[in-house]
PDB file of C-alpha atoms in Angstrom:
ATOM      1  CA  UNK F   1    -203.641  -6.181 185.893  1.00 71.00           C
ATOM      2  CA  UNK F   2    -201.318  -7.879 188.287  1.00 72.00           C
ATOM      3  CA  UNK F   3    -198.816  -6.260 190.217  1.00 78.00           C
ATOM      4  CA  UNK F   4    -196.266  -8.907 189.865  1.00 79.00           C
ATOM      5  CA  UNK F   5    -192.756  -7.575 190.439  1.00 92.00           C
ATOM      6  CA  UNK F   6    -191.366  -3.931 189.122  1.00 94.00           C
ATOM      7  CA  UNK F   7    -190.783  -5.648 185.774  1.00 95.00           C
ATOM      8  CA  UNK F   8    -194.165  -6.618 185.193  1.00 94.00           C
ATOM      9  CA  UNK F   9    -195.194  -3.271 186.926  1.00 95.00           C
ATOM     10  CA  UNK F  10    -193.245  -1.218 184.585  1.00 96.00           C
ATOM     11  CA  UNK F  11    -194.827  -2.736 181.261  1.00 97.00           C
ATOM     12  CA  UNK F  12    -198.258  -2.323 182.818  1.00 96.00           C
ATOM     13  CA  UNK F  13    -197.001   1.315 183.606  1.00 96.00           C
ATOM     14  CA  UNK F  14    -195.931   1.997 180.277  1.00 97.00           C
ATOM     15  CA  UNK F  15    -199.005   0.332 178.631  1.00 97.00           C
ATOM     16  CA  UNK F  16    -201.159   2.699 180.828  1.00 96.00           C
ATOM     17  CA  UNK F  17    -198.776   5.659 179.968  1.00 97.00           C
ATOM     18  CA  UNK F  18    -198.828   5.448 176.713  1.00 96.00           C
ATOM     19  CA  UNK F  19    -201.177   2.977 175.770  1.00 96.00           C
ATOM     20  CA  UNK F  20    -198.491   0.945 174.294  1.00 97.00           C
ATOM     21  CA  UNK F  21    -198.434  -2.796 175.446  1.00 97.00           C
ATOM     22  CA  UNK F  22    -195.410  -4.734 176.335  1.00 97.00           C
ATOM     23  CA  UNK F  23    -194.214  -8.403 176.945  1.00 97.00           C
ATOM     24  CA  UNK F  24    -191.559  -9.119 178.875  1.00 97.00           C
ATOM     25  CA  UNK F  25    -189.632 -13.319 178.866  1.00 98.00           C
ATOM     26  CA  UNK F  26    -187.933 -14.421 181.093  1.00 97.00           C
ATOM     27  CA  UNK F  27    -184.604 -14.193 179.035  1.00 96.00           C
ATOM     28  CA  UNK F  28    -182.922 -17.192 181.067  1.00 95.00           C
ATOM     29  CA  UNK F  29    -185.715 -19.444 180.277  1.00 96.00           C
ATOM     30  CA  UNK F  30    -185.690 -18.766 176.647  1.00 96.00           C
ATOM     31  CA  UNK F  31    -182.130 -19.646 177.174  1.00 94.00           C
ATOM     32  CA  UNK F  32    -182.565 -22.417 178.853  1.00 92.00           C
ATOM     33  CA  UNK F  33    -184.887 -23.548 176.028  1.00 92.00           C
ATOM     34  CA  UNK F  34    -182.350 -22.559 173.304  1.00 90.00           C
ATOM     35  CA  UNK F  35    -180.075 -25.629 174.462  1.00 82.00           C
ATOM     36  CA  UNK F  36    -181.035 -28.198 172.488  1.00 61.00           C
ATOM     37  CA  UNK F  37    -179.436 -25.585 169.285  1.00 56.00           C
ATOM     38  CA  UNK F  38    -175.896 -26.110 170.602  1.00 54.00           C
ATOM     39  CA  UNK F  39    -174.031 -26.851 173.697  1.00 54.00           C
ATOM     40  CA  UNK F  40    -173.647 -23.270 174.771  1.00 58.00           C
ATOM     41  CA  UNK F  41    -176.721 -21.061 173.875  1.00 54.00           C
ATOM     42  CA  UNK F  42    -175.727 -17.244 173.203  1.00 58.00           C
ATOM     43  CA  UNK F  43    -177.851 -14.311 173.367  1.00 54.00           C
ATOM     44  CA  UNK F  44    -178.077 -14.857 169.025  1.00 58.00           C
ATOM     45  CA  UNK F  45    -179.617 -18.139 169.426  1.00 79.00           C
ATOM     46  CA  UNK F  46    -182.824 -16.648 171.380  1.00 89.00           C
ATOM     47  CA  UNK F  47    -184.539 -15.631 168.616  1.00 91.00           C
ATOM     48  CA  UNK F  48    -188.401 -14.878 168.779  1.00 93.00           C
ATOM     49  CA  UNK F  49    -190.680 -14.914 165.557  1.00 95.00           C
ATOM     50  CA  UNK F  50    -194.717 -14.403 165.187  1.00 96.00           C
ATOM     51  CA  UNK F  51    -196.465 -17.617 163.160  1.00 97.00           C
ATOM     52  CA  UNK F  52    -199.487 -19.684 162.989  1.00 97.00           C
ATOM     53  CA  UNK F  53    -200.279 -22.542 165.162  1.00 97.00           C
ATOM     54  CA  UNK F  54    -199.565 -26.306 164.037  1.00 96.00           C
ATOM     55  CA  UNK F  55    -202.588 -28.441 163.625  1.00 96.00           C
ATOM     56  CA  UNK F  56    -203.238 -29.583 167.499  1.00 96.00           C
ATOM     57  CA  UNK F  57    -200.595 -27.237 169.133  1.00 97.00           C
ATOM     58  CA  UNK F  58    -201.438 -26.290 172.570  1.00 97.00           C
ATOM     59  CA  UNK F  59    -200.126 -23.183 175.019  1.00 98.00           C
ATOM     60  CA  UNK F  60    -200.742 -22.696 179.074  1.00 98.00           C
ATOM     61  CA  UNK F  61    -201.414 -18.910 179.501  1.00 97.00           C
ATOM     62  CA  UNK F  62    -200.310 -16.826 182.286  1.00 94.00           C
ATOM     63  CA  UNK F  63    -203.767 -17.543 183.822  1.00 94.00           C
ATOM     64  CA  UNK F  64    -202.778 -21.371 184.166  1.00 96.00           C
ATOM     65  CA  UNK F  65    -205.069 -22.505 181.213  1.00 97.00           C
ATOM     66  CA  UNK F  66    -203.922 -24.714 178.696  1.00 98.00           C
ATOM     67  CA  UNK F  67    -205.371 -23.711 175.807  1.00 97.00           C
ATOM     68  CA  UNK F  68    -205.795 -25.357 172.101  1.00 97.00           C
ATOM     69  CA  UNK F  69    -204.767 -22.875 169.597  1.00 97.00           C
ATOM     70  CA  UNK F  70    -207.061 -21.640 166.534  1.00 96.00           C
ATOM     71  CA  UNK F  71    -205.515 -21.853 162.912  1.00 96.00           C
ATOM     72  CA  UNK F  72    -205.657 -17.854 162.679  1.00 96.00           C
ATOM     73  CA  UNK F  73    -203.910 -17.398 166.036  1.00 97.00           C
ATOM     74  CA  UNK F  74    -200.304 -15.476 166.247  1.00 97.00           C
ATOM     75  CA  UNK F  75    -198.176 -17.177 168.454  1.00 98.00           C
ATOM     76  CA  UNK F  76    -195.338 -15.117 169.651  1.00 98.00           C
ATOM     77  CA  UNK F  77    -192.738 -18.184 169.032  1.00 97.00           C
ATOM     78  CA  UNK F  78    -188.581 -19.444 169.701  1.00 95.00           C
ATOM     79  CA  UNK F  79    -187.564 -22.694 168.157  1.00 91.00           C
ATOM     80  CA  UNK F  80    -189.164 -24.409 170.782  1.00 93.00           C
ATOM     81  CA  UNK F  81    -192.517 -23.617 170.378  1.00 95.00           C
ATOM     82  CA  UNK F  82    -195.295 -21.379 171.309  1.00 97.00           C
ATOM     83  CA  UNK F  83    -194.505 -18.546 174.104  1.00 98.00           C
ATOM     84  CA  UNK F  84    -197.548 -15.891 174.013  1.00 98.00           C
ATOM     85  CA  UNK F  85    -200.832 -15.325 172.045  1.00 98.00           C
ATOM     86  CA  UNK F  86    -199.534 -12.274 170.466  1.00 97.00           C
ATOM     87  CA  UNK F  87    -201.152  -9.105 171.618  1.00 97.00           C
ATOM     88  CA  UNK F  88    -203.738 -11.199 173.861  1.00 97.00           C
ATOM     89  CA  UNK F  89    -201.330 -13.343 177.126  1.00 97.00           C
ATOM     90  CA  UNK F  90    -198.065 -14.276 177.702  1.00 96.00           C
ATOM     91  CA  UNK F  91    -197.236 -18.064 178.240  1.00 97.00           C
ATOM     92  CA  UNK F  92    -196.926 -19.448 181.772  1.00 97.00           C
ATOM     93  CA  UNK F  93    -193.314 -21.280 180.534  1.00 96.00           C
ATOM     94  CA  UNK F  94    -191.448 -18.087 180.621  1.00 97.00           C
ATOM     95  CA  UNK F  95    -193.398 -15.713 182.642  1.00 96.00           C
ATOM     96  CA  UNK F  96    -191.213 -13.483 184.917  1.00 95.00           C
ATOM     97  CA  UNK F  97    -191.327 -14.070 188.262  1.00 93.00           C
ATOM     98  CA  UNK F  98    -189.341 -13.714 191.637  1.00 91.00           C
ATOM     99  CA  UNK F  99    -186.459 -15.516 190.327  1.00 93.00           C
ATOM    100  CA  UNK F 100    -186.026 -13.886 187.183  1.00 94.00           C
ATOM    101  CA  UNK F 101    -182.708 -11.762 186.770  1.00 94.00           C
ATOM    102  CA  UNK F 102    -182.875 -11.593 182.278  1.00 95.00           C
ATOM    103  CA  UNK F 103    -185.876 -10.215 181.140  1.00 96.00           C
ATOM    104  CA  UNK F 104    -185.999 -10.018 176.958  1.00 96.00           C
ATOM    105  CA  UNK F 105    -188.700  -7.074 176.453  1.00 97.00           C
ATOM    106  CA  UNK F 106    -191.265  -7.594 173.444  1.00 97.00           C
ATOM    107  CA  UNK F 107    -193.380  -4.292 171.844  1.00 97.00           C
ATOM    108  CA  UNK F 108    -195.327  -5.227 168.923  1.00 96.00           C
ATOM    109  CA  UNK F 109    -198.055  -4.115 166.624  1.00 94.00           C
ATOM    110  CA  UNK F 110    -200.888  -6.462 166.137  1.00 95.00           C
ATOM    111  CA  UNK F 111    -203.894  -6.519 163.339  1.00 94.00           C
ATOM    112  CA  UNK F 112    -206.600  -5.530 165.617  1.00 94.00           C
ATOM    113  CA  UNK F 113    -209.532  -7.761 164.024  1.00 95.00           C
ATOM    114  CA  UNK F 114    -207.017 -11.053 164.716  1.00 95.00           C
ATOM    115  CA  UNK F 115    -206.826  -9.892 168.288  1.00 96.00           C
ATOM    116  CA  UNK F 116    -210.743  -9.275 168.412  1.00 96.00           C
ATOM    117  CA  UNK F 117    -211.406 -12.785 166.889  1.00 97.00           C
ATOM    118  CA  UNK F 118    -208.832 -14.561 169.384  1.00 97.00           C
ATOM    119  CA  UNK F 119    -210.273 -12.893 172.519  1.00 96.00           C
ATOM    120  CA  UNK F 120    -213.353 -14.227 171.276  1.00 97.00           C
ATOM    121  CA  UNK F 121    -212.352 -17.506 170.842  1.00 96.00           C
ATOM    122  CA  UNK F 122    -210.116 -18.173 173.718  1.00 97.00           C
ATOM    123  CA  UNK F 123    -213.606 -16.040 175.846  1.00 96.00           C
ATOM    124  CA  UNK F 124    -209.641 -14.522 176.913  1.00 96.00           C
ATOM    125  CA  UNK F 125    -210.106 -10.710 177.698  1.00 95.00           C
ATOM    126  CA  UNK F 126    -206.782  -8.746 178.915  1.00 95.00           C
ATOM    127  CA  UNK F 127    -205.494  -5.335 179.194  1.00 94.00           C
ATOM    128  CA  UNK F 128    -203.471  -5.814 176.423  1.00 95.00           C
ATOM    129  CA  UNK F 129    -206.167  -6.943 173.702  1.00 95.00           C
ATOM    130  CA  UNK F 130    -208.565  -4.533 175.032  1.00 96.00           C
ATOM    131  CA  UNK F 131    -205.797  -1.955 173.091  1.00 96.00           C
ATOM    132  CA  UNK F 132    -204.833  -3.592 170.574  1.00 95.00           C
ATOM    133  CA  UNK F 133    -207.980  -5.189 169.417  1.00 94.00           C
ATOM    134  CA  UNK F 134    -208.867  -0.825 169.167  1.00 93.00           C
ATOM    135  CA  UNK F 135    -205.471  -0.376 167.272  1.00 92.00           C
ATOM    136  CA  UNK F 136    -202.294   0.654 168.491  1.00 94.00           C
ATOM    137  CA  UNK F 137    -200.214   2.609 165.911  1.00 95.00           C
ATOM    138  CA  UNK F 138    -196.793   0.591 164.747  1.00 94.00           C
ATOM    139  CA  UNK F 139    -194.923   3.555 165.966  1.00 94.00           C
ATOM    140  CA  UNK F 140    -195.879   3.176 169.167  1.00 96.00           C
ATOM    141  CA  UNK F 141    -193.524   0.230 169.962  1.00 96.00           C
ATOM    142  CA  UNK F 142    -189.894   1.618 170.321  1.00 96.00           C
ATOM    143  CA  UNK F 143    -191.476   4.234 172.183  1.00 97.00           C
ATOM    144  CA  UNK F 144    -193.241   1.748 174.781  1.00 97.00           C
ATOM    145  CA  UNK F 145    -189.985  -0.356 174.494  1.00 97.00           C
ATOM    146  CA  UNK F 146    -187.646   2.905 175.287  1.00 96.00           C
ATOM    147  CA  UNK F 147    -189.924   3.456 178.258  1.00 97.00           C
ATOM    148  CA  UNK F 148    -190.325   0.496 179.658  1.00 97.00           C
ATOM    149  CA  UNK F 149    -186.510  -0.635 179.402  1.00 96.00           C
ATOM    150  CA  UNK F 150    -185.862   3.102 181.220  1.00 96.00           C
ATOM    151  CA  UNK F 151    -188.143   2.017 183.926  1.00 97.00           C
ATOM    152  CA  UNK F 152    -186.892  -1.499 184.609  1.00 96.00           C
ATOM    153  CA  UNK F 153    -183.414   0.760 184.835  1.00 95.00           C
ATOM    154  CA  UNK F 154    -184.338   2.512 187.299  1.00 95.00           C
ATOM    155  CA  UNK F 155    -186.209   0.678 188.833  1.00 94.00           C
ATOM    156  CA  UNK F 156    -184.480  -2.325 189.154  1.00 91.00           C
ATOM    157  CA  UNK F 157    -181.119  -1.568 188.758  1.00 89.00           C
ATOM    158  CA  UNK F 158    -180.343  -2.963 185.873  1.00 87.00           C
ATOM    159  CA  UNK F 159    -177.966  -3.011 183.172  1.00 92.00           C
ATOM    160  CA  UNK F 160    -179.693  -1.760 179.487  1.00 93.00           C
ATOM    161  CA  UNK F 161    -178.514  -4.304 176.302  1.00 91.00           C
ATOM    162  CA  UNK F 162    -177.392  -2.022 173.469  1.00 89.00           C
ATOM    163  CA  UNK F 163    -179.660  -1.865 170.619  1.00 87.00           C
ATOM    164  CA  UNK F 164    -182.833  -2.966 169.620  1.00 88.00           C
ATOM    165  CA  UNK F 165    -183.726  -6.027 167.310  1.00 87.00           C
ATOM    166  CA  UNK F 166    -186.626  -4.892 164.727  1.00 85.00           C
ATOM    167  CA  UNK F 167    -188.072  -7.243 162.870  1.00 80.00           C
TER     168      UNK F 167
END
């Protein structure tokens, strides 16, 4: 794991805690990204979904590799494009970093024998796979996203979003 910031520390925390994995975008990029859907993005125009690659489609992983995308993989999408291999890296496009002040927070459950056949594929081990390639119960994800938005709180001072989008 890398000790990043206290964002990226708390969803490592959490995922350690209780063995629930988290994501978290930087919400300004995905933003930023959302322009080209009207000349004033919103917060309801950031919209992330889970799908299959397109034939050729290509996504640079936090670990600066661009990597070409299996048919099975699920890509944790916007409108733009890819953003994560779900369950297995976040993208390097809207990684948080030192200049993040947003962060959308992402708690999902993955089918564990996907996960185990895109680690294989991508030779892409990670904290996160190594659970959910094992199983991580569906439940577990407003509880990791509770905790880890309580942590980032505190933490970082921030101001909590009401509501949770569950889809």
């Amino acid at each position: 794991m890398r000790p990043i910031n206290n964002i990226v520390d708390a969803t490592n925390y959490v995922m350690l805690e209780i063995g629930e994995p988290l994501h978290a975008f930087d919400y300004d990029v995905l933003v930023e990204r959302a322009k080209g859907q009207g000349p004033r993005p919103k917060a309801q125009e950031v919209k992330i979904i889970t799908r299959l690659p397109a034939p050729g489609e290509k996504l640079k992983t936090l670990d600066g590799v661009e990597r070409q995308l299996d048919d099975y993989t699920i890509l944790v999408c916007d409108k733009q494009g890819a953003l994560s291999l779900g369950g297995v890296m976040g993208g390097a496009e809207s990684e948080v970093n030192e200049k993040t002040v947003n962060v959308l927070l992402e708690a999902a459950s993955w089918e564990f024998i996907n996960i185990r056949k895109t680690v294989q594929s991508q030779k892409l081990p990670s904290e996160a796979s190594y659970r959910f390639s094992r199983g991580v119960h569906p439940a577990m994800t407003v509880r990791g996203v509770s905790r880890g938005i309580e942590l980032m709180r505190q933490w970082a001072g921030g101001v909590v979003a009401k509501g949770m989008v569950d889809e």
